[in-house]
Structures are given as structure tokens and as C-alpha cells.
mmCIF file of C-alpha atoms and ligand atoms in Angstrom:
data_model
loop_
_atom_site.group_PDB
_atom_site.id
_atom_site.type_symbol
_atom_site.label_atom_id
_atom_site.label_comp_id
_atom_site.label_asym_id
_atom_site.label_seq_id
_atom_site.Cartn_x
_atom_site.Cartn_y
_atom_site.Cartn_z
ATOM 1 C CA UNK A 1 -101.175 -158.036 -99.802
ATOM 2 C CA UNK A 2 -98.670 -154.703 -98.109
ATOM 3 C CA UNK A 3 -95.489 -157.475 -98.256
ATOM 4 C CA UNK A 4 -96.416 -158.424 -102.400
ATOM 5 C CA UNK A 5 -96.855 -153.952 -102.937
ATOM 6 C CA UNK A 6 -93.651 -153.594 -101.259
ATOM 7 C CA UNK A 7 -91.832 -156.042 -102.983
ATOM 8 C CA UNK A 8 -93.416 -154.462 -106.589
ATOM 9 C CA UNK A 9 -95.237 -158.021 -107.213
ATOM 10 C CA UNK A 10 -98.645 -156.026 -107.055
ATOM 11 C CA UNK A 11 -99.272 -152.056 -107.217
ATOM 12 C CA UNK A 12 -102.242 -150.352 -104.421
ATOM 13 C CA UNK A 13 -103.863 -148.712 -106.033
ATOM 14 C CA UNK A 14 -106.407 -147.051 -103.842
ATOM 15 C CA UNK A 15 -106.965 -148.554 -100.046
ATOM 16 C CA UNK A 16 -107.464 -152.580 -99.944
ATOM 17 C CA UNK A 17 -107.256 -152.362 -103.959
ATOM 18 C CA UNK A 18 -105.212 -153.788 -105.768
ATOM 19 C CA UNK A 19 -103.188 -154.554 -109.264
ATOM 20 C CA UNK A 20 -101.066 -157.507 -110.848
ATOM 21 C CA UNK A 21 -97.889 -156.758 -111.844
ATOM 22 C CA UNK A 22 -96.868 -158.437 -114.963
ATOM 23 C CA UNK A 23 -94.942 -160.461 -112.918
ATOM 24 C CA UNK A 24 -97.620 -161.773 -110.603
ATOM 25 C CA UNK A 25 -97.641 -164.265 -113.576
ATOM 26 C CA UNK A 26 -95.099 -166.303 -111.861
ATOM 27 C CA UNK A 27 -97.302 -167.656 -109.249
ATOM 28 C CA UNK A 28 -101.222 -167.998 -110.292
ATOM 29 C CA UNK A 29 -102.166 -171.300 -110.071
ATOM 30 C CA UNK A 30 -101.113 -173.554 -113.790
ATOM 31 C CA UNK A 31 -98.004 -171.768 -113.588
ATOM 32 C CA UNK A 32 -95.041 -174.077 -114.080
ATOM 33 C CA UNK A 33 -92.615 -171.712 -111.797
ATOM 34 C CA UNK A 34 -95.347 -172.050 -108.670
ATOM 35 C CA UNK A 35 -94.592 -175.461 -109.047
ATOM 36 C CA UNK A 36 -91.516 -175.337 -109.291
ATOM 37 C CA UNK A 37 -91.448 -172.416 -106.434
ATOM 38 C CA UNK A 38 -93.195 -174.913 -104.327
ATOM 39 C CA UNK A 39 -90.776 -177.506 -104.869
ATOM 40 C CA UNK A 40 -87.246 -175.209 -103.848
ATOM 41 C CA UNK A 41 -89.680 -174.134 -100.915
ATOM 42 C CA UNK A 42 -89.352 -177.104 -99.445
ATOM 43 C CA UNK A 43 -86.347 -178.048 -100.598
ATOM 44 C CA UNK A 44 -84.655 -175.609 -97.738
ATOM 45 C CA UNK A 45 -84.973 -177.130 -94.435
ATOM 46 C CA UNK A 46 -82.504 -179.824 -94.939
ATOM 47 C CA UNK A 47 -79.763 -177.443 -97.326
ATOM 48 C CA UNK A 48 -80.639 -174.758 -94.142
ATOM 49 C CA UNK A 49 -79.270 -177.418 -91.870
ATOM 50 C CA UNK A 50 -76.373 -178.493 -94.130
ATOM 51 C CA UNK A 51 -73.462 -177.141 -93.045
ATOM 52 C CA UNK A 52 -74.031 -178.052 -89.254
ATOM 53 C CA UNK A 53 -75.247 -181.382 -89.903
ATOM 54 C CA UNK A 54 -71.048 -182.313 -92.350
ATOM 55 C CA UNK A 55 -69.753 -180.292 -89.615
ATOM 56 C CA UNK A 56 -71.628 -182.676 -86.971
ATOM 57 C CA UNK A 57 -70.453 -185.686 -89.781
ATOM 58 C CA UNK A 58 -67.707 -185.050 -89.860
ATOM 59 C CA UNK A 59 -67.958 -184.016 -93.585
ATOM 60 C CA UNK A 60 -68.698 -188.262 -94.172
ATOM 61 C CA UNK A 61 -71.418 -188.269 -97.163
ATOM 62 C CA UNK A 62 -74.815 -189.172 -95.133
ATOM 63 C CA UNK A 63 -75.316 -193.065 -95.902
ATOM 64 C CA UNK A 64 -78.253 -194.035 -93.777
ATOM 65 C CA UNK A 65 -81.927 -193.116 -95.291
ATOM 66 C CA UNK A 66 -82.542 -192.701 -92.429
ATOM 67 C CA UNK A 67 -80.747 -190.292 -90.990
ATOM 68 C CA UNK A 68 -79.882 -188.519 -93.559
ATOM 69 C CA UNK A 69 -79.310 -184.019 -93.787
ATOM 70 C CA UNK A 70 -84.087 -184.861 -94.098
ATOM 71 C CA UNK A 71 -84.041 -186.087 -90.615
ATOM 72 C CA UNK A 72 -81.881 -183.186 -89.300
ATOM 73 C CA UNK A 73 -83.755 -181.446 -87.146
ATOM 74 C CA UNK A 74 -83.364 -178.038 -84.906
ATOM 75 C CA UNK A 75 -80.567 -177.486 -82.795
ATOM 76 C CA UNK A 76 -79.197 -175.447 -79.297
ATOM 77 C CA UNK A 77 -77.402 -173.162 -81.920
ATOM 78 C CA UNK A 78 -80.226 -172.521 -84.374
ATOM 79 C CA UNK A 79 -81.691 -171.049 -81.036
ATOM 80 C CA UNK A 80 -78.677 -169.396 -80.968
ATOM 81 C CA UNK A 81 -78.865 -167.949 -83.529
ATOM 82 C CA UNK A 82 -82.361 -166.418 -83.032
ATOM 83 C CA UNK A 83 -81.325 -164.749 -80.009
ATOM 84 C CA UNK A 84 -78.436 -162.968 -82.240
ATOM 85 C CA UNK A 85 -81.233 -161.780 -84.664
ATOM 86 C CA UNK A 86 -82.797 -160.674 -81.743
ATOM 87 C CA UNK A 87 -80.434 -158.736 -80.746
ATOM 88 C CA UNK A 88 -78.441 -157.464 -84.502
ATOM 89 C CA UNK A 89 -82.231 -156.742 -85.370
ATOM 90 C CA UNK A 90 -82.056 -153.906 -83.154
ATOM 91 C CA UNK A 91 -79.952 -152.505 -85.374
ATOM 92 C CA UNK A 92 -82.498 -151.948 -88.700
ATOM 93 C CA UNK A 93 -84.202 -149.516 -86.017
ATOM 94 C CA UNK A 94 -84.823 -145.990 -85.311
ATOM 95 C CA UNK A 95 -84.383 -144.562 -81.688
ATOM 96 C CA UNK A 96 -84.890 -146.198 -79.020
ATOM 97 C CA UNK A 97 -88.631 -146.257 -77.089
ATOM 98 C CA UNK A 98 -86.845 -144.699 -74.325
ATOM 99 C CA UNK A 99 -85.412 -142.213 -75.945
ATOM 100 C CA UNK A 100 -88.886 -140.860 -77.391
ATOM 101 C CA UNK A 101 -90.699 -141.624 -74.284
ATOM 102 C CA UNK A 102 -90.528 -139.282 -71.887
ATOM 103 C CA UNK A 103 -88.757 -142.177 -68.855
ATOM 104 C CA UNK A 104 -88.322 -139.834 -66.125
ATOM 105 C CA UNK A 105 -91.576 -138.557 -66.306
ATOM 106 C CA UNK A 106 -93.934 -141.657 -67.035
ATOM 107 C CA UNK A 107 -92.044 -143.958 -64.480
ATOM 108 C CA UNK A 108 -91.178 -141.825 -62.227
ATOM 109 C CA UNK A 109 -87.746 -141.583 -61.968
ATOM 110 C CA UNK A 110 -87.247 -140.333 -58.971
ATOM 111 C CA UNK A 111 -89.794 -141.602 -56.507
ATOM 112 C CA UNK A 112 -88.998 -145.019 -57.372
ATOM 113 C CA UNK A 113 -88.381 -146.899 -54.661
ATOM 114 C CA UNK A 114 -85.662 -149.520 -54.371
ATOM 115 C CA UNK A 115 -87.471 -152.348 -53.386
ATOM 116 C CA UNK A 116 -89.516 -152.327 -55.781
ATOM 117 C CA UNK A 117 -90.366 -153.913 -59.415
ATOM 118 C CA UNK A 118 -89.770 -150.814 -61.893
ATOM 119 C CA UNK A 119 -89.840 -152.435 -65.479
ATOM 120 C CA UNK A 120 -90.530 -155.835 -66.532
ATOM 121 C CA UNK A 121 -89.579 -156.976 -70.041
ATOM 122 C CA UNK A 122 -91.749 -159.246 -71.213
ATOM 123 C CA UNK A 123 -90.365 -161.720 -73.569
ATOM 124 C CA UNK A 124 -87.434 -159.191 -73.513
ATOM 125 C CA UNK A 125 -85.404 -162.745 -74.801
ATOM 126 C CA UNK A 126 -81.685 -162.805 -73.806
ATOM 127 C CA UNK A 127 -82.075 -159.863 -71.870
ATOM 128 C CA UNK A 128 -80.550 -156.892 -74.950
ATOM 129 C CA UNK A 129 -83.205 -153.697 -73.761
ATOM 130 C CA UNK A 130 -82.887 -153.906 -70.042
ATOM 131 C CA UNK A 131 -79.233 -154.138 -70.801
ATOM 132 C CA UNK A 132 -79.581 -150.721 -72.944
ATOM 133 C CA UNK A 133 -82.088 -149.050 -70.828
ATOM 134 C CA UNK A 134 -79.640 -149.380 -67.351
ATOM 135 C CA UNK A 135 -76.747 -148.578 -69.622
ATOM 136 C CA UNK A 136 -79.484 -145.514 -70.472
ATOM 137 C CA UNK A 137 -80.349 -144.671 -66.569
ATOM 138 C CA UNK A 138 -77.077 -145.750 -64.813
ATOM 139 C CA UNK A 139 -77.987 -145.484 -61.136
ATOM 140 C CA UNK A 140 -82.282 -146.150 -61.634
ATOM 141 C CA UNK A 141 -83.765 -147.415 -58.334
ATOM 142 C CA UNK A 142 -86.133 -150.320 -58.637
ATOM 143 C CA UNK A 143 -85.456 -153.987 -59.575
ATOM 144 C CA UNK A 144 -85.886 -154.278 -63.210
ATOM 145 C CA UNK A 145 -86.642 -158.464 -64.296
ATOM 146 C CA UNK A 146 -86.136 -160.125 -67.794
ATOM 147 C CA UNK A 147 -89.456 -162.126 -67.918
ATOM 148 C CA UNK A 148 -89.032 -165.105 -71.086
ATOM 149 C CA UNK A 149 -89.256 -169.043 -71.377
ATOM 150 C CA UNK A 150 -86.597 -170.692 -68.573
ATOM 151 C CA UNK A 151 -84.644 -172.113 -71.888
ATOM 152 C CA UNK A 152 -84.109 -168.474 -72.681
ATOM 153 C CA UNK A 153 -83.365 -166.586 -69.410
ATOM 154 C CA UNK A 154 -80.763 -169.684 -68.498
ATOM 155 C CA UNK A 155 -79.294 -169.289 -71.852
ATOM 156 C CA UNK A 156 -78.408 -165.333 -70.390
ATOM 157 C CA UNK A 157 -75.746 -165.756 -69.262
ATOM 158 C CA UNK A 158 -74.395 -162.544 -69.895
ATOM 159 C CA UNK A 159 -77.056 -160.160 -67.917
ATOM 160 C CA UNK A 160 -75.230 -158.123 -65.335
ATOM 161 C CA UNK A 161 -76.318 -159.806 -61.946
ATOM 162 C CA UNK A 162 -78.622 -157.229 -60.974
ATOM 163 C CA UNK A 163 -81.700 -157.489 -63.578
ATOM 164 C CA UNK A 164 -83.712 -160.697 -62.008
ATOM 165 C CA UNK A 165 -84.407 -163.598 -64.413
ATOM 166 C CA UNK A 166 -87.882 -165.265 -64.203
ATOM 167 C CA UNK A 167 -88.278 -168.382 -66.962
ATOM 168 C CA UNK A 168 -91.810 -168.698 -67.371
ATOM 169 C CA UNK A 169 -94.656 -169.208 -69.873
ATOM 170 C CA UNK A 170 -96.905 -166.556 -70.675
ATOM 171 C CA UNK A 171 -99.703 -168.095 -71.256
ATOM 172 C CA UNK A 172 -100.056 -168.999 -68.350
ATOM 173 C CA UNK A 173 -101.234 -167.423 -65.168
ATOM 174 C CA UNK A 174 -97.558 -164.480 -64.484
ATOM 175 C CA UNK A 175 -96.128 -165.358 -60.809
ATOM 176 C CA UNK A 176 -97.250 -163.320 -58.119
ATOM 177 C CA UNK A 177 -93.866 -161.796 -57.664
ATOM 178 C CA UNK A 178 -94.494 -159.479 -60.482
ATOM 179 C CA UNK A 179 -97.253 -157.532 -59.749
ATOM 180 C CA UNK A 180 -97.830 -154.055 -59.196
ATOM 181 C CA UNK A 181 -94.306 -153.300 -60.900
ATOM 182 C CA UNK A 182 -94.477 -149.599 -62.881
ATOM 183 C CA UNK A 183 -94.046 -150.895 -65.947
ATOM 184 C CA UNK A 184 -94.529 -154.221 -68.479
ATOM 185 C CA UNK A 185 -92.460 -154.187 -71.948
ATOM 186 C CA UNK A 186 -93.376 -156.144 -74.055
ATOM 187 C CA UNK A 187 -91.566 -155.389 -77.980
ATOM 188 C CA UNK A 188 -92.110 -157.591 -81.225
ATOM 189 C CA UNK A 189 -94.105 -160.358 -78.950
ATOM 190 C CA UNK A 190 -97.678 -159.231 -79.308
ATOM 191 C CA UNK A 191 -97.085 -159.668 -83.788
ATOM 192 C CA UNK A 192 -96.072 -163.626 -83.477
ATOM 193 C CA UNK A 193 -99.427 -164.621 -82.380
ATOM 194 C CA UNK A 194 -103.277 -164.778 -83.555
ATOM 195 C CA UNK A 195 -104.858 -162.609 -81.979
ATOM 196 C CA UNK A 196 -106.660 -164.970 -79.644
ATOM 197 C CA UNK A 197 -102.839 -165.674 -77.960
ATOM 198 C CA UNK A 198 -101.920 -162.701 -77.559
ATOM 199 C CA UNK A 199 -105.326 -161.609 -75.395
ATOM 200 C CA UNK A 200 -104.322 -164.297 -73.211
ATOM 201 C CA UNK A 201 -100.740 -163.176 -72.567
ATOM 202 C CA UNK A 202 -102.241 -159.706 -72.275
ATOM 203 C CA UNK A 203 -104.726 -160.751 -69.773
ATOM 204 C CA UNK A 204 -102.480 -162.685 -67.790
ATOM 205 C CA UNK A 205 -100.078 -159.070 -67.445
ATOM 206 C CA UNK A 206 -103.387 -157.063 -66.386
ATOM 207 C CA UNK A 207 -103.843 -159.964 -63.843
ATOM 208 C CA UNK A 208 -100.478 -158.505 -62.579
ATOM 209 C CA UNK A 209 -101.191 -154.713 -63.220
ATOM 210 C CA UNK A 210 -102.083 -151.980 -61.010
ATOM 211 C CA UNK A 211 -103.304 -148.583 -60.652
ATOM 212 C CA UNK A 212 -99.895 -146.952 -61.486
ATOM 213 C CA UNK A 213 -98.624 -149.648 -63.500
ATOM 214 C CA UNK A 214 -98.702 -149.461 -67.105
ATOM 215 C CA UNK A 215 -98.340 -151.595 -69.615
ATOM 216 C CA UNK A 216 -96.200 -150.564 -72.988
ATOM 217 C CA UNK A 217 -96.009 -152.552 -76.009
ATOM 218 C CA UNK A 218 -92.586 -151.771 -78.523
ATOM 219 C CA UNK A 219 -94.057 -153.069 -82.323
ATOM 220 C CA UNK A 220 -93.658 -152.290 -85.752
ATOM 221 C CA UNK A 221 -97.180 -149.909 -86.451
ATOM 222 C CA UNK A 222 -97.999 -149.935 -90.304
ATOM 223 C CA UNK A 223 -99.037 -146.763 -92.146
ATOM 224 C CA UNK A 224 -102.657 -147.422 -93.679
ATOM 225 C CA UNK A 225 -101.349 -147.446 -97.579
ATOM 226 C CA UNK A 226 -97.805 -147.972 -99.150
ATOM 227 C CA UNK A 227 -96.042 -150.327 -96.330
ATOM 228 C CA UNK A 228 -92.431 -150.752 -96.307
ATOM 229 C CA UNK A 229 -91.189 -153.857 -97.064
ATOM 230 C CA UNK A 230 -89.143 -154.297 -93.382
ATOM 231 C CA UNK A 231 -92.596 -153.076 -91.883
ATOM 232 C CA UNK A 232 -94.632 -155.364 -93.819
ATOM 233 C CA UNK A 233 -92.576 -158.523 -92.907
ATOM 234 C CA UNK A 234 -92.930 -157.288 -89.277
ATOM 235 C CA UNK A 235 -96.877 -155.681 -89.627
ATOM 236 C CA UNK A 236 -98.502 -155.176 -86.792
ATOM 237 C CA UNK A 237 -101.755 -153.918 -86.685
ATOM 238 C CA UNK A 238 -103.295 -152.360 -83.776
ATOM 239 C CA UNK A 239 -105.902 -150.121 -85.233
ATOM 240 C CA UNK A 240 -106.800 -147.595 -81.911
ATOM 241 C CA UNK A 241 -105.598 -149.822 -79.795
ATOM 242 C CA UNK A 242 -107.685 -152.475 -80.768
ATOM 243 C CA UNK A 243 -106.042 -155.026 -78.628
ATOM 244 C CA UNK A 244 -104.984 -153.330 -75.908
ATOM 245 C CA UNK A 245 -109.020 -153.082 -74.848
ATOM 246 C CA UNK A 246 -108.219 -156.323 -73.108
ATOM 247 C CA UNK A 247 -105.653 -154.496 -71.003
ATOM 248 C CA UNK A 248 -108.181 -151.115 -70.548
ATOM 249 C CA UNK A 249 -106.880 -147.879 -72.031
ATOM 250 C CA UNK A 250 -104.941 -146.344 -74.099
ATOM 251 C CA UNK A 251 -102.743 -143.337 -73.420
ATOM 252 C CA UNK A 252 -101.076 -142.766 -75.683
ATOM 253 C CA UNK A 253 -98.865 -142.914 -78.795
ATOM 254 C CA UNK A 254 -96.003 -142.433 -79.073
ATOM 255 C CA UNK A 255 -93.256 -142.659 -82.350
ATOM 256 C CA UNK A 256 -88.941 -141.213 -82.562
ATOM 257 C CA UNK A 257 -89.075 -137.934 -84.089
ATOM 258 C CA UNK A 258 -87.346 -139.310 -87.135
ATOM 259 C CA UNK A 259 -89.378 -142.293 -87.926
ATOM 260 C CA UNK A 260 -87.689 -144.803 -90.752
ATOM 261 C CA UNK A 261 -89.222 -148.446 -91.457
ATOM 262 C CA UNK A 262 -87.925 -150.291 -88.648
ATOM 263 C CA UNK A 263 -89.080 -147.959 -86.279
ATOM 264 C CA UNK A 264 -91.236 -149.009 -83.657
ATOM 265 C CA UNK A 265 -94.170 -147.313 -81.748
ATOM 266 C CA UNK A 266 -94.704 -147.402 -78.051
ATOM 267 C CA UNK A 267 -98.272 -147.467 -76.765
ATOM 268 C CA UNK A 268 -98.988 -146.855 -73.402
ATOM 269 C CA UNK A 269 -101.961 -148.515 -71.644
ATOM 270 C CA UNK A 270 -102.988 -148.966 -67.910
ATOM 271 C CA UNK A 271 -105.106 -151.386 -66.854
ATOM 272 C CA UNK A 272 -109.308 -151.437 -66.633
ATOM 273 C CA UNK A 273 -110.332 -149.059 -63.531
ATOM 274 C CA UNK A 274 -112.378 -150.743 -61.749
HETATM 275 C C1 SAM B 301 -89.884 -161.899 -81.193
HETATM 276 S S1 SAM B 301 -88.836 -161.859 -79.855
HETATM 277 C C2 SAM B 301 -88.843 -160.677 -79.440
HETATM 278 C C3 SAM B 301 -87.108 -160.459 -77.909
HETATM 279 C C4 SAM B 301 -87.182 -158.900 -77.476
HETATM 280 N N1 SAM B 301 -87.949 -158.413 -76.594
HETATM 281 C C5 SAM B 301 -86.399 -158.486 -78.411
HETATM 282 O O1 SAM B 301 -87.534 -157.035 -78.928
HETATM 283 O O2 SAM B 301 -85.390 -158.491 -79.373
HETATM 284 C C6 SAM B 301 -90.160 -163.128 -79.374
HETATM 285 C C7 SAM B 301 -90.010 -163.534 -77.663
HETATM 286 O O3 SAM B 301 -91.070 -164.533 -77.054
HETATM 287 C C8 SAM B 301 -90.442 -165.244 -75.940
HETATM 288 N N2 SAM B 301 -91.014 -166.273 -76.385
HETATM 289 C C9 SAM B 301 -92.463 -167.159 -77.127
HETATM 290 N N3 SAM B 301 -93.133 -167.613 -76.588
HETATM 291 C C10 SAM B 301 -93.238 -167.398 -75.447
HETATM 292 C C11 SAM B 301 -93.763 -168.322 -73.535
HETATM 293 N N4 SAM B 301 -94.949 -169.302 -73.906
HETATM 294 N N5 SAM B 301 -93.329 -167.094 -73.307
HETATM 295 C C12 SAM B 301 -92.674 -167.143 -72.912
HETATM 296 N N6 SAM B 301 -91.663 -165.810 -73.234
HETATM 297 C C13 SAM B 301 -92.056 -166.417 -74.358
HETATM 298 C C14 SAM B 301 -89.257 -165.820 -77.385
HETATM 299 O O4 SAM B 301 -88.618 -166.702 -76.639
HETATM 300 C C15 SAM B 301 -88.393 -164.871 -77.230
HETATM 301 O O5 SAM B 301 -87.363 -164.531 -76.670
#
């Protein structure tokens, strides 16, 4: 409903109460336009892949019914486009988390030793956030680690050599080498998954956390009502740190000074006390 309100199809008349605008009739059961929308949506995937398909086939008419645009599936180029998109998406954002979160104090930058892990970016894609973090705090002590799936970390060819890479599936127990980092950072990862999967991701991270470790979850948190379209598209509801109870305790919620629809909210959690 948040999306439909932000798109003008419904009006939010009260808390969790909505009224349909005239345009909503287009999508009601029985409307021919609804059927047309469903049909057209089914045609989108092959059309999206047409430029690539024709490039590969030498711009010739398809003649093989078994090997036409419909059978053309995901290609590595699409993954590379996704990675680029992850980087571009940040242009929609306000301040970076490390500008409004007191990094020096919380991550104890001055006291950190060279050999310990300072920050692990889990689901960090090709490492763009770690690169920016390193630029912002030159001369950092402590190791920076990028974790993503093996295929993604292998594709992170531009990564500075001092950022370590770990190819790992975060649904499986985390590797011991990542234990006791000062901070684990998850940006725009949990909103991709249903709660039960998010729980597995969080529990695996919890098993790495030492008494001094912090978990930082950077997400597009949505307000209770009248959510902007961008937030609705990427919404993440974290009522009172509901998901983070699987880690331990939420100790802070941080927001940028100038909050714009694309701004993240940083949830800070610590592990369970034994
Ligand atoms: C929405 S992207 C967020 C990327 C980055 N944190 C950012 O904010 O730009 C989600 C990331 O999770 C990674 N991912 C998905 N499934 C994974 C898995 N099973 N194990 C590790 N990483 C995974 C994806 O490869 C992708 O880089």
C-alpha cells in the first residue's frame, strides 16, 4: 500500500487506512486494462534482452523457435549492470553513514591495532562502500574486509589491494577468520529477504561477534505514514529493532542531519550478553 499511495493510486486517509482513487479501477478484477497489464508485463523480459540478443546473434532475424529471444536468459553483462546500479544507487542517497555516525569514537579508530579486523562489509557487492570509507579515513589502522558471494568478490577487480575479500554465502556459518571484528556492516541487504532468511544472515553474524563488536545495519527505514516513493520501493520495517533481537540489543538508531527520501538509517546493535 505504501507504494500505491506514493504512486497516487490510493490515498492514505488514516493509519493503515486507504481509499482507492479513480485510477485504481484500471487494475480491478474484470477490467480489460488489468488483463492487458498482466499480458504486457509477461512480454517485458524478452524485450529487455533484445539488444543483447541481437548483438550476440549478429543482428539477424531469429529463425530457430528453440533459440529465440524468449529462451535468452541472464548473462554476465546483467550482473555487471547490477553491480554498476548498486554504485549509482548511492547518488540517490543523502549523507553517507560514516558522516553522521561517530566513527572515530564508536569504532575506536585511534586505539585499533593493525592486525585486527576493523570493518567487514557483508553483502558489500564490489566494495564501493569500503573504498569510500577508506578515502574518508586515510591512514586507518585495522583491516577492511569485503564479503559477498564468490562470483561477486572475484569480479571486484578495481578493489585496492589492502581491502581483503572473502567469497562466502551468508546463509551458511560465517568463516572463523572474520571473528571479533570491531564492526560488521550490512547495507541494503536485509530488505532483500523474508524475515526467516534475514534471521539466518543475522544469526551467522552474531556467531562472529565478540564482546566489543558492533553490528551496523544501514537501511531505508520507512516512516509510519505517507512514505515517499523511493522509500516505498526499498522499504524496510524494523519496528523497534525487531529483526535485530536475533543479534542481541539495539543500542542506537542514527540518521543524517538532512534527511531526504533516499537517506539511510543506521541501526547499531551489539551481541547478546552471555
Ligand atoms: C542490494 S545489494 C547491496 C550491495 C551493497 N551493500 C550496497 O548497498 O550497495 C545485496 C548484496 O548482497 C549480496 N548477496 C546476495 N546473496 C548473497 C549470499 N547468499 N551471500 C553473500 N552475499 C549475497 C549480493 O551479491 C549483493 O551484492
